[in-house]
């Protein structure tokens, strides 16, 4: 993994040392309107980040790519992440502090990650699971070329009731 610079953001490979800053970001209650729950403690988050630093699942079949998102001011505002599967597909996720919603930063960060996944890791298909009521994320993913999965695909991916699976195929030139 590498540091990725955009016009206004820096994506840094996430490490355990980011836990303190990220704990503050992930303690934003607005995030959890549609998501699960905040990390229970800073220690828990640090241990989670330490585990993710390995970059691989326990069975070695999945590659984990996690970046924190920084503004040019160096303020940490969230993360983007991807789980790469052996078949060339990746599941993506992202979180930003609500203070930074509606400014195009999530789109910039997620698009930058997608470009990295396609260009450097040769990913050919993307997926993301979100709560159906999360229209902000649905619109973001649609603007990035994702479409809702069919009911059959939803069942195949074992998507929970109330969740939506969005997919995007990557065209190779």
Coordinates of N, CA and C in Angstrom, one line a residue:
X1 N 0.8 -1.2 0.0 CA 0.0 0.0 0.0 C 0.9 1.2 0.0
X2 N 0.3 2.3 -0.5 CA 1.1 3.5 -0.6 C 0.2 4.7 -0.2
X3 N 0.9 5.8 0.1 CA 0.2 7.1 0.3 C -0.3 7.6 -1.1
X4 N -1.5 8.1 -1.1 CA -2.1 8.6 -2.4 C -2.5 10.0 -2.2
X5 N -2.0 10.9 -3.0 CA -2.3 12.3 -2.9 C -3.4 12.6 -4.0
X6 N -4.4 13.4 -3.6 CA -5.3 14.0 -4.6 C -5.2 15.5 -4.5
X7 N -6.0 16.2 -5.2 CA -6.0 17.6 -5.1 C -6.1 18.2 -3.7
X8 N -7.0 17.6 -2.9 CA -7.3 18.2 -1.6 C -7.2 17.2 -0.5
X9 N -7.0 15.9 -0.8 CA -6.9 14.9 0.2 C -5.6 14.0 0.1
X10 N -5.3 13.4 1.2 CA -4.2 12.4 1.3 C -4.8 11.1 1.9
X11 N -4.7 10.0 1.2 CA -5.1 8.7 1.7 C -3.8 8.1 2.2
X12 N -3.7 7.8 3.5 CA -2.6 7.2 4.1 C -2.9 5.8 4.5
X13 N -2.0 4.8 4.3 CA -2.3 3.5 4.8 C -2.6 3.6 6.3
X14 N -3.7 3.0 6.7 CA -4.1 3.0 8.1 C -3.2 2.1 9.0
X15 N -2.8 2.6 10.1 CA -2.0 1.9 11.0 C -2.6 2.1 12.4
X16 N -2.1 1.3 13.4 CA -2.6 1.4 14.8 C -2.4 2.8 15.3
X17 N -1.4 3.5 14.9 CA -1.1 4.8 15.4 C -2.2 5.8 15.1
X18 N -3.0 5.5 14.1 CA -4.2 6.4 13.7 C -5.4 6.2 14.6
X19 N -5.4 5.3 15.5 CA -6.5 4.9 16.3 C -7.0 6.1 17.1
X20 N -6.2 6.9 17.7 CA -6.6 8.0 18.5 C -7.4 9.0 17.7
X21 N -6.8 9.5 16.6 CA -7.5 10.4 15.7 C -8.8 9.8 15.2
X22 N -8.8 8.5 14.8 CA -10.0 7.9 14.2 C -11.0 7.7 15.3
X23 N -10.6 7.4 16.5 CA -11.6 7.2 17.5 C -12.5 8.5 17.7
X24 N -11.9 9.7 17.6 CA -12.6 10.9 17.6 C -13.6 11.0 16.4
X25 N -13.1 10.7 15.2 CA -13.9 10.7 14.0 C -15.1 9.7 14.2
X26 N -14.8 8.5 14.6 CA -15.8 7.5 14.6 C -16.7 7.6 15.9
X27 N -16.5 8.6 16.7 CA -17.4 8.8 17.8 C -18.5 9.8 17.4
X28 N -18.5 10.3 16.2 CA -19.6 11.2 15.7 C -20.9 10.4 15.6
X29 N -21.9 10.8 16.4 CA -23.1 10.1 16.5 C -23.9 10.1 15.1
X30 N -23.7 11.1 14.3 CA -24.5 11.2 13.1 C -24.1 10.1 12.1
X31 N -22.9 9.5 12.2 CA -22.5 8.4 11.4 C -23.4 7.2 11.6
X32 N -23.9 7.0 12.8 CA -24.6 5.8 13.2 C -26.1 5.8 12.9
X33 N -26.5 6.9 12.3 CA -28.0 6.9 11.8 C -28.2 5.7 11.0
X34 N -27.3 5.3 10.1 CA -27.5 4.2 9.2 C -26.5 3.1 9.4
X35 N -25.5 3.3 10.2 CA -24.5 2.3 10.4 C -24.6 1.6 11.8
X36 N -23.7 0.7 12.1 CA -23.9 -0.1 13.3 C -23.7 0.7 14.6
X37 N -22.5 0.7 15.1 CA -22.3 1.5 16.4 C -20.9 1.9 16.4
X38 N -20.6 2.9 17.2 CA -19.2 3.4 17.3 C -18.3 2.3 18.0
X39 N -17.0 2.5 17.8 CA -16.1 1.5 18.5 C -16.3 1.7 20.1
X40 N -16.2 0.6 20.8 CA -16.5 0.7 22.2 C -15.5 1.4 23.0
X41 N -14.2 1.4 22.5 CA -13.1 2.1 23.3 C -12.0 2.3 22.3
X42 N -11.1 3.2 22.8 CA -9.9 3.5 22.0 C -9.0 2.3 21.9
X43 N -8.9 1.5 23.0 CA -8.1 0.3 23.1 C -8.6 -0.7 22.1
X44 N -10.0 -0.9 22.0 CA -10.6 -1.8 21.1 C -10.2 -1.4 19.6
X45 N -10.3 -0.1 19.3 CA -10.0 0.4 18.0 C -8.5 0.2 17.6
X46 N -7.7 0.4 18.6 CA -6.2 0.2 18.4 C -5.9 -1.2 18.1
X47 N -6.6 -2.1 18.8 CA -6.4 -3.6 18.6 C -6.9 -4.0 17.2
X48 N -8.1 -3.4 16.8 CA -8.6 -3.7 15.5 C -7.7 -3.2 14.4
X49 N -7.2 -2.0 14.5 CA -6.3 -1.4 13.5 C -5.0 -2.3 13.4
X50 N -4.5 -2.7 14.6 CA -3.3 -3.6 14.6 C -3.6 -4.9 13.8
X51 N -4.7 -5.5 14.0 CA -5.1 -6.7 13.2 C -5.2 -6.4 11.7
X52 N -5.8 -5.2 11.4 CA -5.9 -4.9 10.0 C -4.6 -4.6 9.3
X53 N -3.6 -4.1 10.1 CA -2.3 -3.8 9.5 C -1.6 -5.0 8.9
X54 N -2.0 -6.2 9.2 CA -1.5 -7.4 8.6 C -1.8 -7.4 7.1
X55 N -2.9 -6.9 6.7 CA -3.2 -6.8 5.3 C -3.9 -8.1 4.8
X56 N -4.0 -9.1 5.6 CA -4.6 -10.4 5.2 C -5.5 -10.9 6.2
X57 N -6.5 -11.6 5.6 CA -7.5 -12.4 6.5 C -6.7 -13.5 7.1
X58 N -7.3 -14.1 8.2 CA -6.6 -15.2 8.9 C -6.3 -16.4 8.0
X59 N -7.2 -16.6 7.0 CA -6.9 -17.8 6.0 C -6.1 -17.3 4.9
X60 N -5.7 -16.1 4.8 CA -4.8 -15.6 3.7 C -5.5 -15.4 2.4
X61 N -6.8 -15.6 2.3 CA -7.5 -15.6 1.1 C -8.0 -14.1 0.7
X62 N -8.1 -13.3 1.6 CA -8.5 -11.9 1.4 C -7.4 -10.9 1.7
X63 N -7.3 -9.9 0.9 CA -6.3 -8.8 1.1 C -7.1 -7.6 1.6
X64 N -6.6 -7.0 2.7 CA -7.3 -5.9 3.3 C -6.5 -4.6 3.1
X65 N -7.1 -3.6 2.5 CA -6.5 -2.4 2.2 C -7.3 -1.3 2.9
X66 N -6.7 -0.6 3.8 CA -7.3 0.4 4.6 C -6.5 1.7 4.6
X67 N -7.2 2.8 4.3 CA -6.6 4.1 4.2 C -7.4 5.1 5.1
X68 N -6.7 6.0 5.8 CA -7.3 7.1 6.5 C -7.3 8.3 5.5
X69 N -8.3 9.2 5.7 CA -8.4 10.3 4.8 C -8.0 11.6 5.6
X70 N -7.0 12.3 5.0 CA -6.6 13.6 5.6 C -6.9 14.7 4.7
X71 N -7.3 15.8 5.2 CA -7.4 17.1 4.5 C -6.0 17.7 4.3
X72 N -5.8 18.7 3.5 CA -4.5 19.4 3.3 C -4.1 20.0 4.6
X73 N -5.0 20.3 5.5 CA -4.7 20.9 6.8 C -4.1 19.8 7.8
X74 N -4.1 18.6 7.4 CA -3.7 17.4 8.1 C -4.7 16.8 9.0
X75 N -5.9 17.4 9.0 CA -7.0 16.9 9.8 C -7.5 15.6 9.3
X76 N -7.6 14.5 10.1 CA -8.1 13.2 9.7 C -9.6 13.3 9.7
X77 N -10.3 12.9 8.6 CA -11.7 13.0 8.5 C -12.5 11.7 8.3
X78 N -11.8 10.6 8.1 CA -12.5 9.4 7.9 C -11.6 8.3 7.3
X79 N -12.2 7.3 6.7 CA -11.4 6.2 6.1 C -12.1 5.7 4.8
X80 N -11.3 5.0 4.0 CA -11.8 4.2 2.9 C -11.1 2.9 3.0
X81 N -11.8 1.8 2.6 CA -11.3 0.5 2.8 C -11.8 -0.4 1.7
X82 N -11.0 -1.5 1.4 CA -11.4 -2.5 0.4 C -10.9 -3.8 0.9
X83 N -11.7 -4.8 0.7 CA -11.4 -6.2 0.9 C -11.2 -6.8 -0.5
X84 N -10.1 -7.3 -0.9 CA -9.8 -7.9 -2.2 C -10.0 -9.4 -2.1
X85 N -10.7 -10.0 -3.1 CA -10.9 -11.4 -3.1 C -10.1 -12.0 -4.3
X86 N -9.8 -13.3 -4.2 CA -9.0 -14.0 -5.2 C -9.5 -13.9 -6.6
X87 N -10.8 -13.7 -6.8 CA -11.5 -13.7 -8.1 C -11.4 -12.3 -8.8
X88 N -10.6 -11.3 -8.2 CA -10.5 -10.0 -8.8 C -11.5 -9.0 -8.4
X89 N -12.3 -9.4 -7.4 CA -13.4 -8.5 -7.0 C -13.0 -7.8 -5.6
X90 N -13.6 -6.7 -5.3 CA -13.3 -6.0 -4.1 C -14.6 -5.5 -3.5
X91 N -14.7 -5.6 -2.2 CA -15.8 -5.0 -1.4 C -15.3 -3.7 -0.8
X92 N -16.0 -2.6 -1.0 CA -15.5 -1.3 -0.5 C -16.4 -0.8 0.6
X93 N -15.8 0.1 1.5 CA -16.6 0.8 2.5 C -15.9 2.1 2.8
X94 N -16.6 3.0 3.4 CA -16.0 4.3 3.7 C -16.8 4.9 4.8
X95 N -16.2 5.8 5.6 CA -16.9 6.6 6.6 C -16.2 8.0 6.7
X96 N -17.0 9.0 6.8 CA -16.4 10.4 7.0 C -17.2 11.0 8.1
X97 N -16.5 11.9 8.8 CA -17.1 12.6 9.9 C -18.3 13.5 9.2
X98 N -19.4 13.6 9.9 CA -20.5 14.3 9.3 C -20.2 15.8 9.1
X99 N -19.2 16.4 9.7 CA -18.8 17.7 9.5 C -18.3 17.9 8.1
X100 N -18.0 16.8 7.4 CA -17.4 16.9 6.1 C -18.3 16.3 5.0
X101 N -19.6 16.0 5.3 CA -20.5 15.6 4.4 C -21.0 16.7 3.4
X102 N -21.3 16.3 2.2 CA -21.9 17.3 1.3 C -20.9 18.2 0.6
X103 N -19.6 17.9 0.7 CA -18.6 18.8 0.1 C -17.8 18.1 -1.0
X104 N -18.2 16.9 -1.4 CA -17.6 16.1 -2.4 C -16.3 15.4 -2.0
X105 N -16.0 15.4 -0.7 CA -14.8 14.7 -0.2 C -14.9 13.2 -0.2
X106 N -16.1 12.7 0.1 CA -16.3 11.2 0.1 C -16.2 10.8 -1.3
X107 N -16.8 11.5 -2.2 CA -16.6 11.1 -3.7 C -15.2 11.1 -4.1
X108 N -14.5 12.1 -3.8 CA -13.1 12.2 -4.1 C -12.2 11.1 -3.5
X109 N -12.5 10.8 -2.3 CA -11.7 9.7 -1.6 C -12.1 8.3 -2.2
X110 N -13.3 8.1 -2.3 CA -13.7 6.8 -2.8 C -13.3 6.6 -4.3
X111 N -13.4 7.6 -5.1 CA -13.0 7.5 -6.5 C -11.5 7.3 -6.6
X112 N -10.7 8.0 -5.7 CA -9.3 7.8 -5.7 C -8.9 6.3 -5.3
X113 N -9.6 5.8 -4.3 CA -9.4 4.4 -3.9 C -9.8 3.5 -5.1
X114 N -10.9 3.7 -5.7 CA -11.3 2.8 -6.8 C -10.2 2.9 -7.9
X115 N -9.7 4.0 -8.2 CA -8.6 4.1 -9.3 C -7.4 3.3 -8.9
X116 N -7.1 3.4 -7.6 CA -5.9 2.6 -7.1 C -6.2 1.1 -7.2
X117 N -7.4 0.7 -6.8 CA -7.8 -0.7 -6.9 C -7.7 -1.3 -8.3
X118 N -8.2 -0.5 -9.2 CA -8.3 -0.9 -10.6 C -6.9 -0.9 -11.2
X119 N -6.1 0.2 -11.0 CA -4.8 0.4 -11.6 C -3.7 -0.4 -11.0
X120 N -3.7 -0.5 -9.7 CA -2.6 -1.1 -9.1 C -2.9 -2.6 -8.7
X121 N -4.1 -2.9 -8.3 CA -4.5 -4.2 -7.8 C -5.3 -5.0 -8.9
X122 N -5.6 -4.4 -10.0 CA -6.3 -5.1 -11.2 C -7.7 -5.6 -10.8
X123 N -8.3 -4.9 -9.9 CA -9.7 -5.2 -9.5 C -10.6 -5.1 -10.7
X124 N -11.6 -6.0 -10.9 CA -12.4 -5.9 -12.1 C -13.9 -5.8 -11.7
X125 N -14.2 -5.9 -10.4 CA -15.6 -5.8 -10.0 C -15.6 -5.2 -8.6
X126 N -16.6 -4.4 -8.3 CA -16.7 -3.8 -7.0 C -18.1 -4.0 -6.4
X127 N -18.1 -4.1 -5.1 CA -19.4 -4.1 -4.4 C -19.3 -3.3 -3.1
X128 N -20.5 -2.9 -2.7 CA -20.6 -2.2 -1.4 C -22.0 -2.5 -0.8
X129 N -22.1 -2.7 0.5 CA -23.3 -3.0 1.2 C -23.6 -1.8 2.1
X130 N -24.8 -1.3 2.0 CA -25.2 -0.2 2.9 C -26.7 -0.3 3.3
X131 N -27.1 0.5 4.3 CA -28.5 0.5 4.7 C -29.3 1.1 3.6
X132 N -30.5 0.5 3.3 CA -31.4 1.0 2.2 C -31.8 2.4 2.5
X133 N -31.9 2.8 3.7 CA -32.4 4.2 4.0 C -31.3 5.2 3.8
X134 N -30.0 4.8 3.6 CA -28.9 5.7 3.5 C -28.8 6.3 2.1
X135 N -29.7 7.2 1.8 CA -29.8 7.7 0.4 C -28.6 8.5 0.0
X136 N -27.9 9.1 1.0 CA -26.7 9.9 0.6 C -25.6 9.0 0.1
X137 N -25.4 7.8 0.7 CA -24.4 6.8 0.2 C -24.9 6.2 -1.1
X138 N -26.2 5.9 -1.2 CA -26.7 5.4 -2.5 C -26.4 6.3 -3.6
X139 N -26.7 7.6 -3.4 CA -26.4 8.6 -4.5 C -24.9 8.7 -4.8
X140 N -24.1 8.6 -3.8 CA -22.7 8.7 -4.0 C -22.2 7.5 -4.9
X141 N -22.6 6.3 -4.5 CA -22.3 5.1 -5.3 C -22.8 5.1 -6.7
X142 N -24.0 5.6 -6.9 CA -24.6 5.7 -8.2 C -23.7 6.7 -9.1
X143 N -23.3 7.8 -8.5 CA -22.5 8.8 -9.2 C -21.1 8.1 -9.6
X144 N -20.7 7.1 -8.8 CA -19.4 6.5 -9.1 C -19.6 5.2 -10.0
X145 N -20.8 5.1 -10.6 CA -21.1 4.0 -11.5 C -21.6 2.7 -10.9
X146 N -22.0 2.7 -9.7 CA -22.6 1.5 -9.1 C -24.1 1.4 -9.4
X147 N -24.6 0.2 -9.4 CA -26.0 0.0 -9.6 C -26.5 -1.0 -8.5
X148 N -27.8 -0.9 -8.1 CA -28.3 -1.9 -7.2 C -28.3 -3.3 -7.7
X149 N -27.9 -4.3 -6.9 CA -27.9 -5.7 -7.3 C -29.3 -6.2 -7.5
X150 N -29.4 -7.2 -8.3 CA -30.7 -7.9 -8.5 C -31.0 -8.6 -7.2
X151 N -32.3 -9.0 -7.1 CA -32.7 -9.8 -5.9 C -31.9 -11.1 -5.8
X152 N -31.6 -11.7 -6.9 CA -30.8 -13.0 -6.9 C -29.4 -12.7 -6.3
X153 N -28.8 -11.6 -6.8 CA -27.5 -11.2 -6.3 C -27.5 -10.9 -4.8
X154 N -28.5 -10.2 -4.4 CA -28.7 -9.9 -3.0 C -28.7 -11.2 -2.2
X155 N -29.5 -12.2 -2.6 CA -29.5 -13.4 -1.9 C -28.2 -14.2 -1.9
X156 N -27.6 -14.2 -3.1 CA -26.3 -14.8 -3.2 C -25.2 -14.3 -2.3
X157 N -25.2 -12.9 -2.1 CA -24.3 -12.3 -1.2 C -24.8 -12.3 0.3
X158 N -25.9 -12.9 0.5 CA -26.5 -13.0 1.9 C -26.6 -11.6 2.5
X159 N -27.2 -10.7 1.8 CA -27.4 -9.3 2.2 C -28.5 -9.3 3.3
X160 N -28.4 -8.7 4.4 CA -29.3 -8.6 5.5 C -30.6 -7.9 5.1
X161 N -31.7 -8.2 5.7 CA -32.9 -7.3 5.4 C -32.6 -5.9 5.8
X162 N -33.1 -5.0 5.0 CA -32.8 -3.6 5.3 C -31.5 -3.0 4.7
X163 N -30.8 -3.9 4.1 CA -29.5 -3.5 3.4 C -29.6 -3.6 1.9
X164 N -28.7 -2.9 1.2 CA -28.7 -2.9 -0.2 C -27.3 -3.2 -0.7
X165 N -27.2 -4.1 -1.7 CA -25.9 -4.4 -2.3 C -25.8 -3.6 -3.6
X166 N -24.8 -2.8 -3.7 CA -24.5 -2.0 -5.0 C -23.3 -2.6 -5.6
X167 N -23.3 -2.7 -7.0 CA -22.3 -3.4 -7.7 C -21.8 -2.5 -8.9
X168 N -20.5 -2.7 -9.2 CA -20.0 -2.0 -10.4 C -18.9 -2.9 -11.1
X169 N -19.1 -3.1 -12.3 CA -18.2 -3.9 -13.1 C -17.2 -2.9 -13.7
X170 N -15.9 -3.3 -13.8 CA -14.9 -2.5 -14.3 C -14.6 -2.9 -15.8
X171 N -14.7 -1.9 -16.7 CA -14.5 -2.2 -18.1 C -13.0 -2.1 -18.3
X172 N -12.4 -3.1 -19.0 CA -11.0 -3.0 -19.3 C -10.8 -2.5 -20.7
X173 N -9.8 -1.7 -20.9 CA -9.6 -1.1 -22.2 C -8.4 -1.8 -22.9

